[in-house]
mmCIF file of C-alpha atoms in Angstrom:
data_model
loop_
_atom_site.group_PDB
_atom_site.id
_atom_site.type_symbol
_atom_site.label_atom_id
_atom_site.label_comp_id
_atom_site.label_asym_id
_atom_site.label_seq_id
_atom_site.Cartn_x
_atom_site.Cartn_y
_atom_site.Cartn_z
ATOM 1 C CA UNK O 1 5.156 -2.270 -42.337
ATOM 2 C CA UNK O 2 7.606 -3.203 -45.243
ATOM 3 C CA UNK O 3 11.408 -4.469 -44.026
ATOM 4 C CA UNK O 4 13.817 -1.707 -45.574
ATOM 5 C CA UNK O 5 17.243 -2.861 -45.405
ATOM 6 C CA UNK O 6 20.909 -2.000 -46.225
ATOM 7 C CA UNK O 7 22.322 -3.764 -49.199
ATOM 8 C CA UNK O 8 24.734 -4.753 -51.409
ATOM 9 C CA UNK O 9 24.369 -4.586 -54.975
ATOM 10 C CA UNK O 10 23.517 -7.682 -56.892
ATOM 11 C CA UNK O 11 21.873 -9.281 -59.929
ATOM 12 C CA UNK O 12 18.967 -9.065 -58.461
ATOM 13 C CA UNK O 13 19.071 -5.356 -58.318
ATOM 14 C CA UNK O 14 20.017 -5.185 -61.887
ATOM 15 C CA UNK O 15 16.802 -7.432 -62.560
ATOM 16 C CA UNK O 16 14.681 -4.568 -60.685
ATOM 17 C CA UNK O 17 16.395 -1.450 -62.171
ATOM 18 C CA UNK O 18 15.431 -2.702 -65.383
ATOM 19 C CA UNK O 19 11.508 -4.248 -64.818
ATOM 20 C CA UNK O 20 10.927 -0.966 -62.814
ATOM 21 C CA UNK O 21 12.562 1.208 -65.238
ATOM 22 C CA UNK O 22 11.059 0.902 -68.716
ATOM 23 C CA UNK O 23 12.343 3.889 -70.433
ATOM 24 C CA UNK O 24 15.601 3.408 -69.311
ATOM 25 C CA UNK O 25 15.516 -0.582 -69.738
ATOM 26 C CA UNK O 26 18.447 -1.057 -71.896
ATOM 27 C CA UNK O 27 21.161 0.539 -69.664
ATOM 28 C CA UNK O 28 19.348 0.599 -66.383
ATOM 29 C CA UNK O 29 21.698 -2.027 -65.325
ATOM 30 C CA UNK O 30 24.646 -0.043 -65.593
ATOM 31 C CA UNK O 31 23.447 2.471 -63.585
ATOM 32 C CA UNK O 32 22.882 0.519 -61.237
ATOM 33 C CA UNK O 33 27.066 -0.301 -61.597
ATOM 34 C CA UNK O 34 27.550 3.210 -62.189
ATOM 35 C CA UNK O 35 25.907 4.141 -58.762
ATOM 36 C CA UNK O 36 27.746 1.539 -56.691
ATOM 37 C CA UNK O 37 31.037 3.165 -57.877
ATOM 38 C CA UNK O 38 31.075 6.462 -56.707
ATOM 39 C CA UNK O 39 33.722 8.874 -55.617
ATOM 40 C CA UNK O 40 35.422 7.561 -52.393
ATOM 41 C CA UNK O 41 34.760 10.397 -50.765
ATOM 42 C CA UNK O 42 31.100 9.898 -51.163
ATOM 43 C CA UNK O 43 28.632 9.013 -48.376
ATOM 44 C CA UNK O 44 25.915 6.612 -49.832
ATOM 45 C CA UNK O 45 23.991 3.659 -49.265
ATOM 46 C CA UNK O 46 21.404 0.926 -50.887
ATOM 47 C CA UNK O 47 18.209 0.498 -49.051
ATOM 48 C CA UNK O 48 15.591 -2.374 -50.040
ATOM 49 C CA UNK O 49 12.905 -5.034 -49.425
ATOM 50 C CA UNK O 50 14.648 -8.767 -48.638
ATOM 51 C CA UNK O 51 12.840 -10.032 -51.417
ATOM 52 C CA UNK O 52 14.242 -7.135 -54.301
ATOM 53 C CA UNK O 53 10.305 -6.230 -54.875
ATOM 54 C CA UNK O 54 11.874 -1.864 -54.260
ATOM 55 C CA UNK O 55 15.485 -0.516 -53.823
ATOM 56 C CA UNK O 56 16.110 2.971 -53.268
ATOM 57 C CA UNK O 57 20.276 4.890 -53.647
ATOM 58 C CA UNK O 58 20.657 7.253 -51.341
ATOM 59 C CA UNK O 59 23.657 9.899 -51.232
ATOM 60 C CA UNK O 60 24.446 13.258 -49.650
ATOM 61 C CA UNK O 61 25.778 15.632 -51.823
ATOM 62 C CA UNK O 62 28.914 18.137 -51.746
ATOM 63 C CA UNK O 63 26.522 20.783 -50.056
ATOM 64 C CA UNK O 64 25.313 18.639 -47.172
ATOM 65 C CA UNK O 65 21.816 17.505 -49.179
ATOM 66 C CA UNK O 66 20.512 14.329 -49.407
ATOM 67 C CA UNK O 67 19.937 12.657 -52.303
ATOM 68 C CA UNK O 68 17.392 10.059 -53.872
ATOM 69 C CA UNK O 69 19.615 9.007 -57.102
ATOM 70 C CA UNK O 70 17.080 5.841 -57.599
ATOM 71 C CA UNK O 71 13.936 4.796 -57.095
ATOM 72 C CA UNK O 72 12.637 1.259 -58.056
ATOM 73 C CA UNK O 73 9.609 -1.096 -57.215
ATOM 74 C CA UNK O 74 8.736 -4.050 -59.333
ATOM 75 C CA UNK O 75 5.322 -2.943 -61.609
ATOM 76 C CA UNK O 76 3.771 -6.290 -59.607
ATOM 77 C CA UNK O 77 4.550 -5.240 -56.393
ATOM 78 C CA UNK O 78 3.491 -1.586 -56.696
ATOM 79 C CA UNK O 79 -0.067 -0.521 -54.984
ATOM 80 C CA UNK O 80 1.260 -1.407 -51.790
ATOM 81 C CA UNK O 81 3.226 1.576 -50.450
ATOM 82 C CA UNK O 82 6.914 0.237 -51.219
ATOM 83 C CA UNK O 83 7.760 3.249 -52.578
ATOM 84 C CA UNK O 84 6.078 5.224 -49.633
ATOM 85 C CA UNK O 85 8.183 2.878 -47.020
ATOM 86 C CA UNK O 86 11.329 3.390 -49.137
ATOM 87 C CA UNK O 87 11.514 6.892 -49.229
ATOM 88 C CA UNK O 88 10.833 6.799 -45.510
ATOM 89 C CA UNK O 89 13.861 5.476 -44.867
ATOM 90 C CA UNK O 90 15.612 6.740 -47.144
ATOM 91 C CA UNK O 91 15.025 10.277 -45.715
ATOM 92 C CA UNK O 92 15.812 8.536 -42.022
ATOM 93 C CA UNK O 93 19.138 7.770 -43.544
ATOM 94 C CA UNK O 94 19.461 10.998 -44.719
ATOM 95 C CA UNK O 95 19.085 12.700 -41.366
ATOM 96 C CA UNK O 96 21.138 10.244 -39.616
ATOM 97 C CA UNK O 97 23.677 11.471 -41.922
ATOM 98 C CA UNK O 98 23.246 15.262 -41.144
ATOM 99 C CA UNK O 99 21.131 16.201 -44.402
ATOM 100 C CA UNK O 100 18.123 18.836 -43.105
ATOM 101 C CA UNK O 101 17.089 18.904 -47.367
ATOM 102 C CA UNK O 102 16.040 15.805 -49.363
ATOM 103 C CA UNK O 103 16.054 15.880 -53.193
ATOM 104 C CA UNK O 104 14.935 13.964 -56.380
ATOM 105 C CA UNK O 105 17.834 15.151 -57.875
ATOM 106 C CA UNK O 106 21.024 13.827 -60.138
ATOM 107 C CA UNK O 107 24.173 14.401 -57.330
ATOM 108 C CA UNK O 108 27.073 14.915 -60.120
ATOM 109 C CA UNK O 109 29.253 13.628 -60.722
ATOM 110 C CA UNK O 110 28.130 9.873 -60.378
ATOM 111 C CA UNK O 111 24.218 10.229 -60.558
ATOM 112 C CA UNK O 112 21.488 8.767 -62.618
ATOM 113 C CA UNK O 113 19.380 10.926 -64.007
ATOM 114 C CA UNK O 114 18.737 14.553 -63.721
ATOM 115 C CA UNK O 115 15.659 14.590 -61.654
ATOM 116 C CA UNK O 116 12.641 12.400 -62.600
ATOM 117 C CA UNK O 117 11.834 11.906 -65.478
ATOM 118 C CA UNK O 118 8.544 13.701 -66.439
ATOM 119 C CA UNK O 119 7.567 9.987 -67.914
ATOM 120 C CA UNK O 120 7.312 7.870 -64.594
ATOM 121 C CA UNK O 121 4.563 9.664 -63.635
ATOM 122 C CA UNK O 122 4.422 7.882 -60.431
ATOM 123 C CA UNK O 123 7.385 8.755 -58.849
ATOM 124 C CA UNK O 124 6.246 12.079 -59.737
ATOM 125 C CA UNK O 125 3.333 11.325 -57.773
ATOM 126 C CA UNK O 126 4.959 10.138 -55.292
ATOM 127 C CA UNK O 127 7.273 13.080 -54.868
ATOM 128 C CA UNK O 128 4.398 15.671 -54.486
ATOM 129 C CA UNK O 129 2.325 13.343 -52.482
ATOM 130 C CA UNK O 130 4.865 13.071 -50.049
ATOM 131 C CA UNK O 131 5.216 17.087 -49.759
ATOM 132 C CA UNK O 132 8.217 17.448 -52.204
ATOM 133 C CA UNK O 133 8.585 20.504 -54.075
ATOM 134 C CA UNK O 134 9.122 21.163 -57.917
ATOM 135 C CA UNK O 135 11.921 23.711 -58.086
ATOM 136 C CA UNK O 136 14.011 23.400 -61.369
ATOM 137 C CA UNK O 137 13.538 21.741 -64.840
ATOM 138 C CA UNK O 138 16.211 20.064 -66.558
ATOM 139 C CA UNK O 139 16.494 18.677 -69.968
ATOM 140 C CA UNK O 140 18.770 16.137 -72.434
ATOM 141 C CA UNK O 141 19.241 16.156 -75.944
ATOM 142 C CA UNK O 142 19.014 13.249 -78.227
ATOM 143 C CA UNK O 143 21.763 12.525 -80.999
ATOM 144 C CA UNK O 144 21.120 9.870 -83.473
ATOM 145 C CA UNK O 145 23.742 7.901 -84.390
ATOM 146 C CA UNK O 146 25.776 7.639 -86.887
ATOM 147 C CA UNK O 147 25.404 11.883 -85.942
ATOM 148 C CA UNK O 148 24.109 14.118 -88.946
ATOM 149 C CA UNK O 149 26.552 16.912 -89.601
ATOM 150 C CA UNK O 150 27.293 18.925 -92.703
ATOM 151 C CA UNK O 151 30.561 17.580 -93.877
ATOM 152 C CA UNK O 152 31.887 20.554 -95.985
ATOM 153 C CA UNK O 153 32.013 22.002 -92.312
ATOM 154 C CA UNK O 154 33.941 19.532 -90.182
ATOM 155 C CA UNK O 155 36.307 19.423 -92.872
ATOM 156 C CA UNK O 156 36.633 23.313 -92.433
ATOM 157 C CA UNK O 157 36.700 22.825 -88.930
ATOM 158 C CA UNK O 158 39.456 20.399 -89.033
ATOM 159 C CA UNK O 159 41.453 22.445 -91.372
ATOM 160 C CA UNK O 160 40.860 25.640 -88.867
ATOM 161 C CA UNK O 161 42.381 23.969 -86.025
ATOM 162 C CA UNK O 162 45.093 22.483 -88.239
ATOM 163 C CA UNK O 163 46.282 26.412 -89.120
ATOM 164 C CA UNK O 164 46.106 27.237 -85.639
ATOM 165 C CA UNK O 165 48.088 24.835 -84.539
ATOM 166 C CA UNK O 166 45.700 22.665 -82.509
ATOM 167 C CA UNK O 167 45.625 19.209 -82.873
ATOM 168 C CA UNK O 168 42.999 16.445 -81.220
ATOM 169 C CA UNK O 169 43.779 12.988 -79.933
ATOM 170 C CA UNK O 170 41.677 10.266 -77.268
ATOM 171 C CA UNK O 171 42.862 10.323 -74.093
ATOM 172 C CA UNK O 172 43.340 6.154 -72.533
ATOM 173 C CA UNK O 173 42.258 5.130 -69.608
ATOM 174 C CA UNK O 174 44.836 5.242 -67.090
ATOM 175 C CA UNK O 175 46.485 8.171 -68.920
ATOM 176 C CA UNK O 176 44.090 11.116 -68.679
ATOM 177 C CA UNK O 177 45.731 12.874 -65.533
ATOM 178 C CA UNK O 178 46.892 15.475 -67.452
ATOM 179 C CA UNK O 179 43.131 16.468 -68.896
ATOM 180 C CA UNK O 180 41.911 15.702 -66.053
ATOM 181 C CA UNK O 181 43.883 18.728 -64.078
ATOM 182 C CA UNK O 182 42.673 20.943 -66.879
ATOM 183 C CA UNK O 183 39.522 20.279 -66.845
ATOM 184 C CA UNK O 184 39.267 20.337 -62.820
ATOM 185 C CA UNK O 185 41.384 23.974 -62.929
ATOM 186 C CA UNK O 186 38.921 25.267 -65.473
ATOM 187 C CA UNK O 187 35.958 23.635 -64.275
ATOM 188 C CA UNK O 188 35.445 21.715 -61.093
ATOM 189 C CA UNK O 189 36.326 18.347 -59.740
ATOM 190 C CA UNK O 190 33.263 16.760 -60.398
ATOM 191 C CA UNK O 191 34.146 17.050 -64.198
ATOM 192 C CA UNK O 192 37.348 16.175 -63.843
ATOM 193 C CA UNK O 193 36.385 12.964 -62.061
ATOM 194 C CA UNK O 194 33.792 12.146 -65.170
ATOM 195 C CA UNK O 195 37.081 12.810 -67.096
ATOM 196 C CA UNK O 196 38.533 10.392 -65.787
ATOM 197 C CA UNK O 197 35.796 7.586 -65.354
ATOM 198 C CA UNK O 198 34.463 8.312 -69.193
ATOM 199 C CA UNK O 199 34.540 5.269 -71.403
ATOM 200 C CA UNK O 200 35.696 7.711 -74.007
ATOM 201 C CA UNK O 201 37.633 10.922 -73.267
ATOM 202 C CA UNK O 202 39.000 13.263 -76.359
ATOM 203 C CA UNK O 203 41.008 16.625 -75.929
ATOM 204 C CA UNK O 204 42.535 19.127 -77.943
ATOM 205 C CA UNK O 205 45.665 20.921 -77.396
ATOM 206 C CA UNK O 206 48.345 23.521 -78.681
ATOM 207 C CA UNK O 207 52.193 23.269 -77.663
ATOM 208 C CA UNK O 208 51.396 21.042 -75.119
ATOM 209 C CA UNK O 209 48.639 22.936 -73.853
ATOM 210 C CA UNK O 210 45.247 21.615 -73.392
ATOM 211 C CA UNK O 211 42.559 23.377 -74.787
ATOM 212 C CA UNK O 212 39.259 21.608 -74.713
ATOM 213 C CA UNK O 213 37.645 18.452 -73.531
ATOM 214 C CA UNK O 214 34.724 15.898 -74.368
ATOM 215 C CA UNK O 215 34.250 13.050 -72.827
ATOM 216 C CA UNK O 216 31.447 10.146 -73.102
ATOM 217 C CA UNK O 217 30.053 7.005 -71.013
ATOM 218 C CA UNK O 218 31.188 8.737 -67.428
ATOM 219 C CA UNK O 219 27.486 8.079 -66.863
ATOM 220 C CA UNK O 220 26.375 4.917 -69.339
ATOM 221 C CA UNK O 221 25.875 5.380 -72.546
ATOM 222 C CA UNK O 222 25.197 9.052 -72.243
ATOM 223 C CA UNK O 223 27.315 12.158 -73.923
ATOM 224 C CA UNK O 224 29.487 14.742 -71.704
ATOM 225 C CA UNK O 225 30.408 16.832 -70.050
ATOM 226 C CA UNK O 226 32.826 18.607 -72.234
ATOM 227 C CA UNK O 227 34.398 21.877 -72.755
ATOM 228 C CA UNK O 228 36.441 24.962 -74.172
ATOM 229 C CA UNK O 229 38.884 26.795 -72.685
ATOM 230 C CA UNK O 230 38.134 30.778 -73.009
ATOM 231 C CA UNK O 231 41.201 30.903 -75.545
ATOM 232 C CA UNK O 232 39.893 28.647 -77.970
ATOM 233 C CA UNK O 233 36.219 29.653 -78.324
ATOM 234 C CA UNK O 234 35.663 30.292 -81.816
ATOM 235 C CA UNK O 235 37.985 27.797 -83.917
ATOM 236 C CA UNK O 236 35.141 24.487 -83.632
ATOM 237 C CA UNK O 237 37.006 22.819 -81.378
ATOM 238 C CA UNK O 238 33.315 21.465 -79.108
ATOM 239 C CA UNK O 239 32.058 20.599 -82.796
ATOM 240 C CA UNK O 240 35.307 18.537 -83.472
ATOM 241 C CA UNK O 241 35.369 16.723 -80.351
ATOM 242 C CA UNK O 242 31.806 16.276 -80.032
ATOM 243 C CA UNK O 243 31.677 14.204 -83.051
ATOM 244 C CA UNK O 244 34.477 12.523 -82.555
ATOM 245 C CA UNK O 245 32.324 11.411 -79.125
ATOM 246 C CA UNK O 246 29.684 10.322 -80.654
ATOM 247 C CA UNK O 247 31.259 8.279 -83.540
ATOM 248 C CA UNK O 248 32.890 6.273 -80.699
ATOM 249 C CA UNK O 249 29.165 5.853 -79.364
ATOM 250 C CA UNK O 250 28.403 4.417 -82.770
ATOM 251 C CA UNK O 251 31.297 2.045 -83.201
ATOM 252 C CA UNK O 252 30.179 0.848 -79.858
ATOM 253 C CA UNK O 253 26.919 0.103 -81.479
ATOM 254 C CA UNK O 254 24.590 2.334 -80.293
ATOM 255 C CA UNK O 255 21.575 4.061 -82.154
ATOM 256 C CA UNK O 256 21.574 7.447 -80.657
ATOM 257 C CA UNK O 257 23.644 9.712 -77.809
ATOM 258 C CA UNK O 258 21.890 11.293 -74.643
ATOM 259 C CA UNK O 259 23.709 14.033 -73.967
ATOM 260 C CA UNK O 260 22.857 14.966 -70.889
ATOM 261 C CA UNK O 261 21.928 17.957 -68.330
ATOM 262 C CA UNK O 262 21.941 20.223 -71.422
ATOM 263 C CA UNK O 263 22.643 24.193 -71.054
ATOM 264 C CA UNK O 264 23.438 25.167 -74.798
ATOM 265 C CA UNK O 265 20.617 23.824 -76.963
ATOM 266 C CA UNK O 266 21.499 25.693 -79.998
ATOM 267 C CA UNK O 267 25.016 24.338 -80.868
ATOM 268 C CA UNK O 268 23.998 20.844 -80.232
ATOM 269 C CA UNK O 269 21.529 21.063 -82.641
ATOM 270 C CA UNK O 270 23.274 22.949 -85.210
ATOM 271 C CA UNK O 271 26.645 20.484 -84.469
ATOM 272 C CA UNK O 272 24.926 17.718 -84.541
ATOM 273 C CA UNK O 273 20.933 17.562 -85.186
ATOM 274 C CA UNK O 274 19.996 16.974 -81.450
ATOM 275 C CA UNK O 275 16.740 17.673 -80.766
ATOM 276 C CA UNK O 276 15.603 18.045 -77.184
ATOM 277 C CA UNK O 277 13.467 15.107 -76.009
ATOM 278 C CA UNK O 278 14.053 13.899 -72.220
ATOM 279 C CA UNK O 279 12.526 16.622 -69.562
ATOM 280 C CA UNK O 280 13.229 16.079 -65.822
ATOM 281 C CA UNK O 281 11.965 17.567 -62.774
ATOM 282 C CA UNK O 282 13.447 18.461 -59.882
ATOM 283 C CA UNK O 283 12.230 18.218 -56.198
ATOM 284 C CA UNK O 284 12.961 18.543 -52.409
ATOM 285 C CA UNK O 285 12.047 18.659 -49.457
ATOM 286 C CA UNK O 286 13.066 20.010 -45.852
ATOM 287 C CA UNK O 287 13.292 17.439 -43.391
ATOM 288 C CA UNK O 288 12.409 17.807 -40.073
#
């Protein structure tokens, strides 16, 4: 029987996030960050071997569920039912905690990925072979940076908002409380707390009132959320913001944008030229 312990994060976790995690090698370490760092009022926990060969996150969500936000095993250590035992206690933690549903499933607003990842077939496999259930599909988009946009339209866009008064502006860390409040009255709390934590956060606004919202980097390296109030649908203020988004993504050097959990496929790739690429499935479980 494999030792499954509680456990703080470290290096060494980093290390495994990123061997175990090949598509996702490059910023798998700051999800790892990203995870330890939730909400206060979150209940979550790290569960692993001594030796680092598999770590599991664990959280219960806002409706009582339990979550698996991450699943690693080192590709030498795998064939010998660490991710079996992992998941095993993960789900023991879970009902110690009151969950009667486990899911392979993002828990917004701090969460990894959607669901798995249609790629790592093997956690996949794991999933159904542990009597999981597929019961939603999810999907990102792909941006590639510097983003492809016609110009002769941003520059109408731009000149739109300018006649209707609206101007845009970043938000800086430790002032965004007013966006924030917006975006959780509109919204919900969840974005307003990826608001917040965003490495970017831009917002546009008329007579002092705030009117839209984009934000990037609450989960690394990835786009969104963001958002238009009901008042200012139809003047480009998602295009505008958007962009301005992902140009701070390509200052900060990177190729191309995930933006993530995507509902409206169609204006991201006429805004931008996203094209859909990353498909994740959901599962769960009841536990008994």
């Amino acid at each position: 029987m494999t030792d499954i312990l509680p456990v703080e994060v470290d290096e060494r976790l980093e290390r495994l996030a990123a061997a175990a995690l090949w598509a996702d090698a490059e910023d798998a370490p700051l999800v790892v960050r990203r995870l330890a760092d939730p909400p206060r009022e979150r209940t979550w926990t790290i569960l692993a071997t001594p030796d680092r060969e598999g770590a599991v996150f664990v959280s219960i969500g806002a409706d009582g569920a339990g979550h698996i936000d991450l699943i690693a095993v080192d590709p030498a250590a795998r064939g010998r039912g660490i991710g079996r035992a992992l998941i095993g206690a993960a789900e023991e933690w879970m009902r110690a905690h009151g969950a009667a549903e486990a899911r392979f499933a993002g828990n917004p607003p701090c969460y990894a990925w959607p669901g798995i990842d249609v790629r790592y077939t093997p956690a996949a496999c794991l999933a159904e072979s542990l009597g999981y259930e597929q019961y939603r599909v999810a999907w990102n988009m792909t941006a590639d940076l510097p983003a492809r946009y016609d110009e002769a339209e941003h520059e109408a866009d731009l000149a739109k908002l300018a006649a209707a008064g609206v101007t845009v502006a970043a938000a800086p860390v430790g002032n965004r409380g007013a966006v924030a409040a917006f975006v959780r009255a509109q919204w919900n709390d969840k974005w307003a707390w990826e608001a917040e934590q965003a490495t970017g956060l831009h917002y546009a606004a008329r007579d002092g009132e705030i009117l839209g919202f984009a934000a990037w980097g609450a989960r690394p390296l990835w786009f969104g959320p963001m958002g238009t109030a009901e008042a200012a649908r139809g003047l480009g203020v998602g295009r505008v913001l958007l962009r301005r988004c992902l140009a701070d993504q390509a200052a900060a050097g990177q190729a191309s944008a995930q933006i993530g959990w995507v509902g409206p496929l169609r204006f991201y790739s006429r805004a931008v030229g996203a094209r859909t690429e990353r498909v994740f499935w959901l599962y769960r479980r009841a536990l008994d």
